[in-house]
Amino acid sequence: MTKDRNFDNFGASTLPNVFSEANAESLQAMASNLMQAVQEAQGMLLDSLNGVDLRPPAPGQADPFGGLDAQMKLGAALARNPEKSGHAMMTLFQGWMNLFQAMASNTPMPRDRRFADPEWEANPAFSFMRRAWMLNAEWLQGLIDTVSDDLDEATELKARYYMSQFVDAMSPTNLMATNPAALRAMVETKGESVLEGLRNARQDFQRGGGRLAITQTDEDAYEIGKNVATAKGKVIFRNKLIEIIHYNPTRKKMREIPMLIFPPWINKFYILDLQPENSMIRWLLSKRVNTFVVSWRSADDETKDYTWDDYIEHGILAALDAVTKEADVETVNSIGYCIGGTLLSTALAHMGKTGDTRIASATYFASQSDFELAGELKIFTGEAGLQQVDNVIEENNGIMPGEMMGETFNWLRPADLVWRYVVDNYMMGKQPRPFDLLYWNADQTNIPGPTHKTYLTRFYNQNAFSQGKFEVFGDPVEMSDIEIPVFIQASRSDHICPWHSIYKGAQNFGGPVRFTMAGSGHIAGVINHPDAQKYQHWVNPELPENPGRWLSDAEELPGSWWPSWWEWLKPLSGAKVKAVTPKDHRLGEAPGQYAALKLKDIAAGAKPAGPYSDGTAPTPGTPMVKKKPSYRMPAGWRPRT
């Protein structure tokens, strides 16, 4: 089959007609293709076995994240409550009665992208399968509500997560025999869709070294600096951990106070500059903001031992040194996105304690500082889960592999990020389409083991920072010492950083806080250019303790939250001054070396070409207790008393 064969638009015939119209010639061709598909399946099985560890799991590691244990506790709670269990069974029985009534009256079903094929409505057999799955899914998830009072918080969270995983996996769309679109494709392409799908799956097994590494987009369609991350600028600083990019001004006069952005190191910074039409960096430049962005290095054997303190010292504080010197200013505004914001908060707490006033304001995108309500990711940070993470890091020479992080986030939204590609790529035989956001999502990064373990243990597991028990350079820090103005953005449908969790952390800052909530999720809620006129956001200048009260009193506004943020940021950005073109430090053009390095390059031994601005490599993991800061203090600063 040729690579340009398009399986996206099949005929509109009903499935029975498609089968009845198949002639002997097409059936013979289908049989031939299906025989080849069997051979591909056998080869794929052998490929997959190459990545299977046949050793028995270590004691306590058969269920490291507690999924089976949570389901057993759910069953035990139902057994202890026969009245509630009986009521649940009556609810299921009534649901089946209602199902047959709904089919008889042809009651419309809720919209669901998975069931877009018209056969799910028109064909009674497929309509029944869909309705039955919906009924069972709702009933199974409702069992947890039935006995939620008898489950501890951690068990309930795990039970809901794993039940949701089971429900999504059992959707009839995920099986070839019960997916009308896949069956139609098989007949109309004479089996080529099945053959191509198995070839796609085998390629993904080979790409993953024996594990299924699902291809979500055509990764050959993009090149960093060519058609993504194209805003013009220069690298003005580089050490072993970060590059700093200074972007070209777009006006003759720019705002006096620069903006320094700390994105997450779990992914690369160019989500902020994906395309010209949705680039936050370009939008900030259009507002005359002198913009600097940190690009984090993906961990390798040189940086695998970097600690959280190293990320503050050689990341946050080194960037402050470089940017204040480059822009010839004493203060900057700052942005922290996701884990980059968590790091920024710990640095700001230290700076507030020591009297370092070089950051005048902080904006947080989808960033948590209090992890009590941190949501589904807490499932992976129990003691057994942390031990499993330790094992993974040890097996990978001290590094948390980016591929594993990517898979974890995909399974937080399996219907959209896993099963849709199982259907499209493997059952329908489609080639993944170019999609810049998914290209960025697949461009993952490694994380130093010590830094990752600190994040999971001290933040997710122990919630130490919000309790004043987290240490920076050997000294405990308090969020109340962050007294600068703070703007906090959360997204209503964020599955990674729930908005209730972000709101709880907003209560702990020591200065003025403005909280806003955007529509959509972790990425689309943040990266929402005003010109797109998408979604909505909520604003409320007050910050009551109860998040529900905040939302009920908030004003809902159409479109992006960026203009509301600019109203807050503009007075903090200073007067207009003559724009300065980025200096040429002979470190290269944006987007820099670190963003260009891919995991496969690092695995093959590739290293950044350098050179480094400080001339020497920082020493990772160096104890910071009693150490004098190496960064430059602003003129006239005095420690707080």
XYZ file of C-alpha atoms in Angstrom:
641
model
C 0.000 0.000 0.000
C 1.279 3.493 -0.780
C 1.971 5.894 2.074
C -0.439 8.483 0.679
C -3.467 6.180 0.878
C -6.173 8.084 2.726
C -8.389 6.139 5.121
C -10.113 9.222 6.534
C -13.160 9.449 4.253
C -14.962 6.208 3.590
C -18.256 5.803 1.827
C -21.507 6.674 3.535
C -23.003 3.210 3.038
C -24.330 1.455 6.101
C -22.206 -1.391 7.400
C -24.551 -4.207 6.251
C -24.536 -2.734 2.727
C -20.763 -2.525 2.719
C -20.478 -6.221 3.523
C -23.236 -7.271 1.102
C -21.682 -5.331 -1.790
C -18.282 -7.014 -1.419
C -17.616 -9.200 -4.494
C -15.441 -12.270 -4.850
C -12.470 -10.286 -6.149
C -12.478 -7.855 -3.222
C -12.925 -10.719 -0.739
C -9.917 -12.493 -2.238
C -7.845 -9.309 -1.974
C -9.015 -8.872 1.602
C -7.997 -12.421 2.472
C -4.530 -11.819 1.022
C -4.065 -8.613 3.008
C -5.341 -10.220 6.187
C -2.847 -13.076 5.772
C -0.068 -10.486 5.567
C -1.583 -8.805 8.623
C -1.289 -12.086 10.545
C 2.405 -12.203 9.681
C 2.816 -8.599 10.882
C 1.018 -9.510 14.100
C 3.382 -12.421 14.688
C 6.384 -10.194 14.095
C 4.954 -7.541 16.406
C 4.475 -10.170 19.122
C 8.139 -11.117 18.881
C 9.170 -7.445 18.938
C 7.059 -6.811 22.016
C 8.505 -9.816 23.853
C 11.968 -8.297 23.489
C 10.932 -5.562 25.895
C 9.178 -7.793 28.435
C 10.908 -8.357 31.774
C 10.030 -11.950 32.640
C 11.471 -11.755 36.142
C 8.856 -11.928 38.925
C 8.190 -8.563 40.569
C 10.043 -7.759 43.768
C 8.047 -8.069 47.017
C 5.592 -5.197 47.269
C 6.105 -4.160 43.635
C 3.374 -6.244 41.967
C 0.938 -3.358 42.540
C 3.267 -0.363 43.114
C 0.616 2.332 42.730
C -2.115 0.559 44.683
C -4.700 0.082 41.921
C -5.607 -3.504 42.788
C -5.538 -2.737 46.497
C -7.964 0.169 46.008
C -10.409 -2.022 44.066
C -10.237 -4.701 46.778
C -11.007 -2.088 49.428
C -13.906 -0.872 47.310
C -15.259 -4.434 47.139
C -14.826 -4.859 50.874
C -16.713 -1.606 51.543
C -19.593 -2.815 49.360
C -19.635 -6.148 51.218
C -19.825 -4.337 54.567
C -22.822 -2.327 53.380
C -25.401 -4.812 51.999
C -28.127 -2.174 52.010
C -26.075 0.159 49.825
C -25.012 -2.746 47.610
C -28.604 -3.832 47.188
C -29.637 -0.302 46.264
C -26.823 -0.212 43.690
C -28.086 -3.452 42.119
C -31.628 -2.061 41.936
C -30.209 1.046 40.265
C -28.495 -1.152 37.652
C -31.693 -3.127 37.050
C -33.671 0.084 36.590
C -30.975 1.351 34.270
C -31.395 -1.663 31.993
C -35.165 -1.125 31.912
C -34.598 2.495 30.958
C -32.086 1.424 28.292
C -34.635 -0.685 26.425
C -37.205 2.103 26.703
C -34.677 4.583 25.333
C -33.936 2.294 22.383
C -37.634 1.827 21.675
C -38.200 5.578 21.639
C -34.862 6.284 19.913
C -33.817 8.698 22.679
C -30.747 10.679 21.530
C -27.452 9.870 23.234
C -24.958 12.461 24.526
C -22.270 13.628 22.113
C -19.002 11.734 22.331
C -16.240 12.007 19.721
C -15.523 8.302 20.012
C -19.000 7.474 18.705
C -19.068 9.871 15.755
C -19.722 7.135 13.169
C -23.437 7.234 12.189
C -23.683 3.448 12.662
C -23.759 4.003 16.444
C -27.118 5.735 16.010
C -28.591 3.978 12.977
C -27.674 0.342 13.609
C -29.646 -1.218 16.507
C -26.822 -3.627 17.396
C -24.217 -0.859 17.703
C -26.691 1.451 19.404
C -27.303 -1.253 22.012
C -23.553 -1.772 22.587
C -23.010 1.939 23.069
C -25.936 2.360 25.433
C -24.941 -0.723 27.419
C -21.376 0.532 27.792
C -22.606 3.957 28.916
C -24.948 2.375 31.463
C -22.298 0.046 32.885
C -19.672 2.783 32.942
C -21.907 5.154 34.871
C -22.951 2.391 37.267
C -19.391 1.221 37.977
C -18.202 4.749 38.694
C -21.287 5.315 40.824
C -20.308 2.395 43.070
C -17.529 4.555 44.484
C -20.024 7.283 45.376
C -22.182 4.633 47.060
C -19.537 3.768 49.672
C -17.298 6.856 49.547
C -17.922 7.467 53.257
C -16.257 4.116 54.008
C -13.106 4.828 51.958
C -10.156 6.940 53.028
C -9.237 9.835 50.749
C -6.245 8.110 49.115
C -8.190 4.908 48.426
C -11.124 6.814 46.950
C -8.802 8.771 44.646
C -7.134 5.573 43.414
C -10.434 3.735 43.043
C -11.856 6.544 40.888
C -8.724 6.746 38.743
C -8.405 3.032 38.050
C -12.134 2.584 37.542
C -12.014 5.403 34.996
C -9.077 3.685 33.267
C -11.055 0.428 33.105
C -14.171 2.133 31.792
C -12.260 3.946 29.020
C -10.422 0.764 28.052
C -13.683 -1.188 27.744
C -15.304 1.236 25.323
C -16.632 -0.791 22.353
C -14.815 1.588 20.027
C -11.501 0.090 21.197
C -12.199 -3.380 19.761
C -12.004 -4.162 16.056
C -15.084 -6.378 16.122
C -17.262 -3.706 17.755
C -16.030 -0.602 15.930
C -18.156 0.027 12.816
C -15.724 2.559 11.361
C -12.855 0.077 11.582
C -14.973 -2.731 10.079
C -16.095 -0.477 7.221
C -12.480 0.546 6.586
C -11.423 -3.106 6.473
C -14.001 -3.957 3.790
C -13.657 -0.821 1.680
C -9.847 -1.040 1.609
C -9.904 -4.814 1.067
C -8.062 -5.372 4.335
C -5.339 -2.791 3.688
C -6.407 -0.749 6.730
C -5.816 -3.758 9.006
C -2.437 -4.475 7.425
C -1.317 -0.849 7.648
C -2.580 -0.605 11.215
C -0.483 -3.575 12.292
C 2.511 -2.119 10.488
C 1.996 1.128 12.383
C 1.786 -0.765 15.662
C 4.907 -2.787 14.886
C 6.843 0.375 14.048
C 5.772 1.853 17.373
C 6.934 -1.265 19.224
C 10.284 -1.040 17.466
C 10.513 2.685 18.174
C 9.849 1.998 21.852
C 12.420 -0.785 22.074
C 9.832 -3.455 22.843
C 7.198 -1.273 24.480
C 4.379 0.459 22.619
C 5.445 4.061 22.030
C 2.311 5.478 20.392
C 2.950 7.944 17.567
C 0.521 10.827 17.964
C 1.657 13.061 15.108
C 3.904 13.191 12.074
C 7.103 14.227 13.835
C 8.957 14.682 10.534
C 6.671 17.588 9.657
C 8.305 19.970 12.146
C 11.746 21.310 12.902
C 12.541 23.534 15.871
C 13.496 26.993 14.688
C 12.057 26.373 11.213
C 8.288 25.996 11.635
C 7.925 25.879 15.429
C 9.717 28.139 17.947
C 10.419 30.756 15.304
C 10.423 34.023 17.297
C 13.729 35.800 16.661
C 16.255 36.320 19.412
C 19.666 35.357 20.714
C 21.044 33.130 23.432
C 22.652 35.590 25.822
C 23.714 33.139 28.544
C 24.447 29.439 28.845
C 25.616 27.288 31.745
C 25.388 23.515 32.153
C 21.706 23.739 33.162
C 20.075 26.639 31.306
C 20.171 28.816 28.264
C 18.606 32.271 28.374
C 17.020 33.588 25.212
C 16.558 37.329 24.737
C 13.980 38.057 22.043
C 14.223 40.852 19.496
C 12.114 43.913 20.329
C 9.183 44.574 18.018
C 8.791 48.279 18.816
C 11.163 51.217 18.939
C 10.279 51.620 22.602
C 9.762 48.753 25.046
C 8.749 48.582 28.695
C 11.503 49.283 31.205
C 11.056 46.200 33.437
C 11.978 42.952 31.639
C 10.028 39.724 31.881
C 11.944 36.567 32.820
C 10.065 33.316 32.153
C 10.753 29.986 33.876
C 8.889 27.249 31.966
C 8.666 23.644 33.193
C 11.613 21.343 32.527
C 9.291 18.366 32.103
C 8.683 19.690 28.566
C 10.470 22.281 26.461
C 9.881 26.009 26.599
C 8.555 26.466 23.064
C 4.952 25.744 24.043
C 5.152 29.511 24.603
C 6.170 30.008 20.950
C 4.568 27.179 19.020
C 3.254 29.169 16.054
C 3.129 32.921 15.339
C -0.649 32.999 15.739
C -0.636 31.495 19.256
C 2.768 32.579 20.564
C 2.679 34.108 24.034
C 6.234 35.338 23.526
C 5.239 37.261 20.398
C 2.167 38.615 22.215
C 4.285 39.894 25.115
C 6.646 41.537 22.643
C 3.644 43.200 20.969
C 2.828 44.690 24.386
C 6.378 46.120 24.450
C 7.545 43.662 27.120
C 11.306 43.026 26.981
C 11.171 39.228 27.111
C 13.716 36.661 28.328
C 13.008 32.911 28.513
C 14.914 30.135 30.257
C 15.457 26.952 28.241
C 16.282 23.987 30.497
C 18.759 21.302 29.505
C 17.411 17.764 29.257
C 19.250 15.644 31.805
C 22.168 13.472 30.711
C 25.179 11.899 32.400
C 26.633 15.365 33.086
C 23.576 16.771 34.839
C 21.892 13.661 36.266
C 22.953 14.516 39.847
C 21.501 18.042 39.892
C 19.339 18.753 42.940
C 16.481 21.161 43.598
C 19.012 23.570 45.123
C 21.087 23.310 41.945
C 18.026 24.293 39.930
C 17.590 27.364 42.125
C 21.284 28.275 42.162
C 22.176 27.565 38.541
C 18.680 28.176 37.177
C 16.673 30.881 38.944
C 19.517 32.870 40.500
C 21.935 32.481 37.607
C 19.212 33.724 35.273
C 18.580 36.727 37.516
C 22.296 37.538 37.463
C 22.432 37.337 33.692
C 19.204 39.211 32.882
C 19.643 42.099 35.308
C 23.152 42.565 33.932
C 22.067 42.207 30.302
C 19.140 44.609 30.630
C 20.990 46.919 33.067
C 18.119 46.834 35.577
C 17.790 46.070 39.265
C 14.411 44.293 39.072
C 12.505 42.033 36.703
C 9.014 40.617 36.520
C 8.801 36.837 36.386
C 6.619 33.977 35.160
C 6.633 30.383 36.406
C 4.763 27.709 34.450
C 3.783 24.414 36.156
C 6.835 22.943 37.952
C 8.803 26.006 36.861
C 6.426 28.022 39.036
C 6.908 25.669 41.987
C 10.672 26.157 41.695
C 10.201 29.918 41.376
C 8.108 29.994 44.557
C 10.761 28.174 46.577
C 13.401 30.570 45.240
C 11.209 33.589 46.023
C 10.622 32.344 49.561
C 14.388 32.151 50.012
C 14.840 35.576 48.426
C 12.140 37.064 50.642
C 13.864 35.667 53.692
C 17.299 36.979 52.690
C 16.121 40.342 51.355
C 16.849 39.794 47.663
C 14.379 42.107 45.899
C 15.373 41.598 42.273
C 12.025 39.996 41.314
C 9.321 42.653 41.470
C 6.303 40.460 40.649
C 5.487 36.846 39.866
C 2.887 35.354 37.548
C 2.066 31.661 37.795
C 0.592 29.551 35.002
C -1.023 26.283 36.161
C 1.441 26.015 39.034
C 0.953 24.424 42.446
C 2.604 25.369 45.714
C 0.238 23.564 48.095
C -0.202 19.904 47.108
C -2.900 18.755 49.522
C -5.479 18.703 46.713
C -3.078 17.879 43.885
C -5.376 15.346 42.225
C -4.657 12.169 40.301
C -0.872 12.518 40.203
C -0.865 11.899 43.965
C -1.739 8.287 43.098
C 1.872 7.774 42.045
C 3.473 9.331 45.141
C 2.588 6.887 47.912
C 5.458 5.059 49.557
C 5.238 2.054 47.194
C 4.927 4.371 44.207
C 7.968 6.384 45.268
C 9.942 3.164 45.598
C 8.908 2.262 42.065
C 10.104 5.667 40.822
C 13.408 5.136 42.662
C 13.785 1.798 40.869
C 13.114 3.399 37.489
C 15.689 6.131 38.148
C 18.260 3.593 39.319
C 17.670 1.432 36.247
C 18.221 4.501 34.053
C 21.553 5.548 35.542
C 20.153 8.261 37.799
C 17.764 9.834 35.293
C 13.964 9.923 35.145
C 13.353 9.093 31.461
C 11.302 11.570 29.496
C 9.472 8.777 27.662
C 8.064 7.471 30.947
C 6.945 10.936 32.017
C 5.183 11.355 28.692
C 3.349 8.052 29.094
C 2.235 9.012 32.608
C 0.641 12.231 31.373
C -0.970 10.443 28.419
C -2.692 7.988 30.782
C -4.224 10.870 32.713
C -6.364 11.442 29.611
C -6.475 8.011 27.955
C -9.548 8.555 25.783
C -7.883 11.508 24.016
C -4.182 10.647 24.234
C -4.089 6.843 24.061
C -7.204 5.072 22.788
C -7.983 7.456 19.937
C -4.570 6.611 18.439
C -5.069 2.902 19.031
C -8.228 3.216 16.945
C -6.936 5.607 14.279
C -3.384 4.288 13.862
C -3.746 0.582 14.545
C -7.360 -0.317 13.727
C -8.040 2.159 10.906
C -4.527 2.138 9.457
C -4.260 5.927 9.329
C -0.980 7.793 9.246
C -0.729 10.356 12.088
C -1.397 13.890 10.933
C 0.935 16.826 11.536
C -0.088 18.673 14.711
C 2.327 21.142 16.289
C 0.968 20.760 19.837
C 1.374 16.981 19.742
C 4.847 17.376 18.242
C 5.780 19.494 21.271
C 4.097 16.983 23.581
C 6.205 14.170 22.113
C 9.430 16.206 22.349
C 10.053 15.084 25.919
C 12.919 15.723 28.313
C 14.858 13.709 30.875
C 14.897 14.863 34.500
C 17.751 14.525 37.026
C 16.866 11.796 39.520
C 17.468 13.842 42.709
C 15.353 16.752 41.450
C 12.487 14.496 40.410
C 12.509 12.591 43.709
C 12.440 15.870 45.634
C 9.413 17.004 43.660
C 7.453 13.794 44.222
C 8.498 13.263 47.851
C 8.752 16.718 49.404
C 5.911 18.326 47.459
C 3.380 15.704 46.369
C 3.872 13.195 49.182
C 4.748 15.416 52.163
C 3.435 18.848 51.076
C 6.404 20.298 52.937
C 6.579 23.692 51.227
C 3.105 24.874 52.224
C 3.862 23.854 55.831
C 7.132 25.800 56.073
C 9.165 22.578 56.217
C 10.892 22.759 52.843
C 14.559 23.779 52.874
C 16.452 25.895 50.368
C 20.225 25.865 50.791
C 19.754 24.137 54.145
C 17.327 26.652 55.639
C 13.520 26.226 55.897
C 11.501 28.720 53.873
C 7.990 30.133 54.254
C 5.565 31.104 51.503
C 4.490 34.050 53.644
C 7.895 35.605 52.951
C 6.842 36.096 49.324
C 5.429 39.603 49.678
C 5.665 40.807 46.071
C 2.512 41.134 43.926
C 1.417 37.749 42.566
C -0.929 36.846 39.705
C -2.115 33.229 39.650
C -3.799 31.539 36.692
C -5.544 28.174 36.878
C -7.636 26.288 34.329
C -11.028 24.856 35.163
C -10.493 21.491 33.425
C -6.816 21.061 34.316
C -6.201 17.354 35.071
C -2.542 17.897 36.036
C -2.818 20.912 38.349
C -6.457 21.079 39.551
C -7.700 24.603 40.043
C -8.842 23.914 43.622
C -5.272 22.888 44.435
C -3.802 26.032 42.888
C -6.377 28.162 44.686
C -5.458 26.621 48.035
C -1.817 27.545 47.471
C -2.836 31.108 46.614
C -3.913 31.556 50.242
C -0.348 31.111 51.497
C 1.449 34.035 49.861
C 2.406 36.972 52.039
C 1.594 39.782 49.596
C -1.237 40.865 47.282
C -2.621 38.015 45.171
C -4.815 38.155 42.063
C -6.390 34.849 41.047
C -8.060 34.123 37.728
C -9.441 30.947 36.189
C -9.461 30.077 32.503
C -11.622 27.672 30.590
C -10.141 24.435 29.186
C -7.117 22.567 30.564
C -3.423 22.522 31.421
C -2.184 23.648 27.999
C -5.123 25.111 26.068
C -6.253 27.049 29.137
C -2.864 28.756 29.365
C -1.930 29.135 25.695
C -5.034 30.896 24.419
C -4.219 33.883 22.237
C -6.908 36.592 22.371
C -7.216 36.571 18.573
C -8.482 32.981 18.740
C -11.606 34.145 20.625
C -11.858 30.781 22.374
C -13.105 29.667 25.773
C -13.739 32.077 28.637
C -12.240 33.118 31.947
C -13.398 34.190 35.388
C -12.120 37.169 37.364
C -12.673 38.165 40.968
C -10.367 40.613 42.801
C -11.266 39.042 46.151
C -9.677 35.875 47.528
C -12.089 34.238 49.993
C -10.974 31.044 51.691
C -13.631 28.963 49.944
C -12.915 28.456 46.211
C -16.594 27.802 45.500
C -17.455 31.223 46.883
C -14.729 32.784 44.734
C -16.232 31.215 41.628
C -19.833 32.064 42.507
C -18.871 35.733 42.965
C -16.561 35.840 39.927
C -17.404 37.573 36.664
C -17.308 35.351 33.592
C -15.698 37.030 30.592
C -15.496 35.682 27.031
C -12.211 34.752 25.420
C -8.640 34.640 26.615
C -7.502 35.623 30.117
C -4.364 37.305 28.707
C -5.927 40.814 28.437
C -7.086 40.634 32.070
C -3.569 39.631 33.060
C -2.113 42.528 31.047
C -4.307 44.983 32.949
C -2.578 43.745 36.107
C 0.923 43.494 34.595
C 1.069 46.756 32.656
C 1.428 49.080 35.701
C 4.229 46.805 36.973
C 6.162 46.907 33.695
C 7.530 50.432 33.954
C 7.737 53.281 31.487
C 8.523 53.022 27.792
C 12.231 53.280 27.076
C 14.357 52.907 23.974
C 14.393 49.306 22.834
C 17.688 47.436 22.990
C 18.526 44.725 20.469
C 19.853 41.509 22.068
C 23.633 41.486 22.288
C 25.620 38.913 20.367
C 27.463 36.797 22.928
C 28.393 34.280 20.221
C 26.152 31.697 21.858
C 23.797 31.291 18.909
C 20.319 32.251 17.832
C 16.971 31.366 19.388
C 15.700 28.738 20.133
C 19.176 27.606 21.241
C 20.982 24.293 21.587
C 19.103 22.807 24.553
C 15.674 22.883 22.910
C 17.076 21.216 19.791
C 18.456 18.155 21.617
C 16.062 15.214 21.440
C 15.916 12.160 23.663
C 17.178 9.871 20.918
C 20.194 12.191 20.435
C 20.955 12.194 24.164
C 20.620 8.400 24.302
C 23.161 8.212 21.485
C 25.598 10.330 23.517
C 24.989 13.758 21.983
C 26.000 16.751 24.134
C 25.489 20.494 23.754
C 28.229 22.104 21.733
C 28.707 24.997 24.165
C 30.451 27.285 24.914
C 29.387 28.157 28.459
C 29.115 31.708 29.705
C 30.666 30.976 33.111
C 33.602 29.148 31.569
C 33.268 26.187 33.922
C 30.662 23.580 34.772
C 28.786 24.028 38.035
C 29.296 21.244 40.527
C 25.955 19.454 40.927
C 24.780 18.381 44.340
C 27.191 20.619 46.246
C 25.920 21.120 49.833
C 24.587 24.652 50.182
C 24.368 24.887 53.993
C 26.030 28.064 55.273
C 27.209 28.865 51.745
C 27.212 32.518 50.779
C 25.073 33.177 47.711
C 27.075 33.455 44.511
C 24.540 35.745 42.892
C 24.794 39.538 42.817
C 22.607 41.327 45.372
C 20.860 44.537 44.259
C 22.343 47.782 45.447
C 21.114 48.898 48.830
C 19.467 45.637 49.881
C 19.275 44.741 53.565
C 18.196 41.482 55.224
C 14.710 41.509 56.718
C 14.460 41.555 60.480
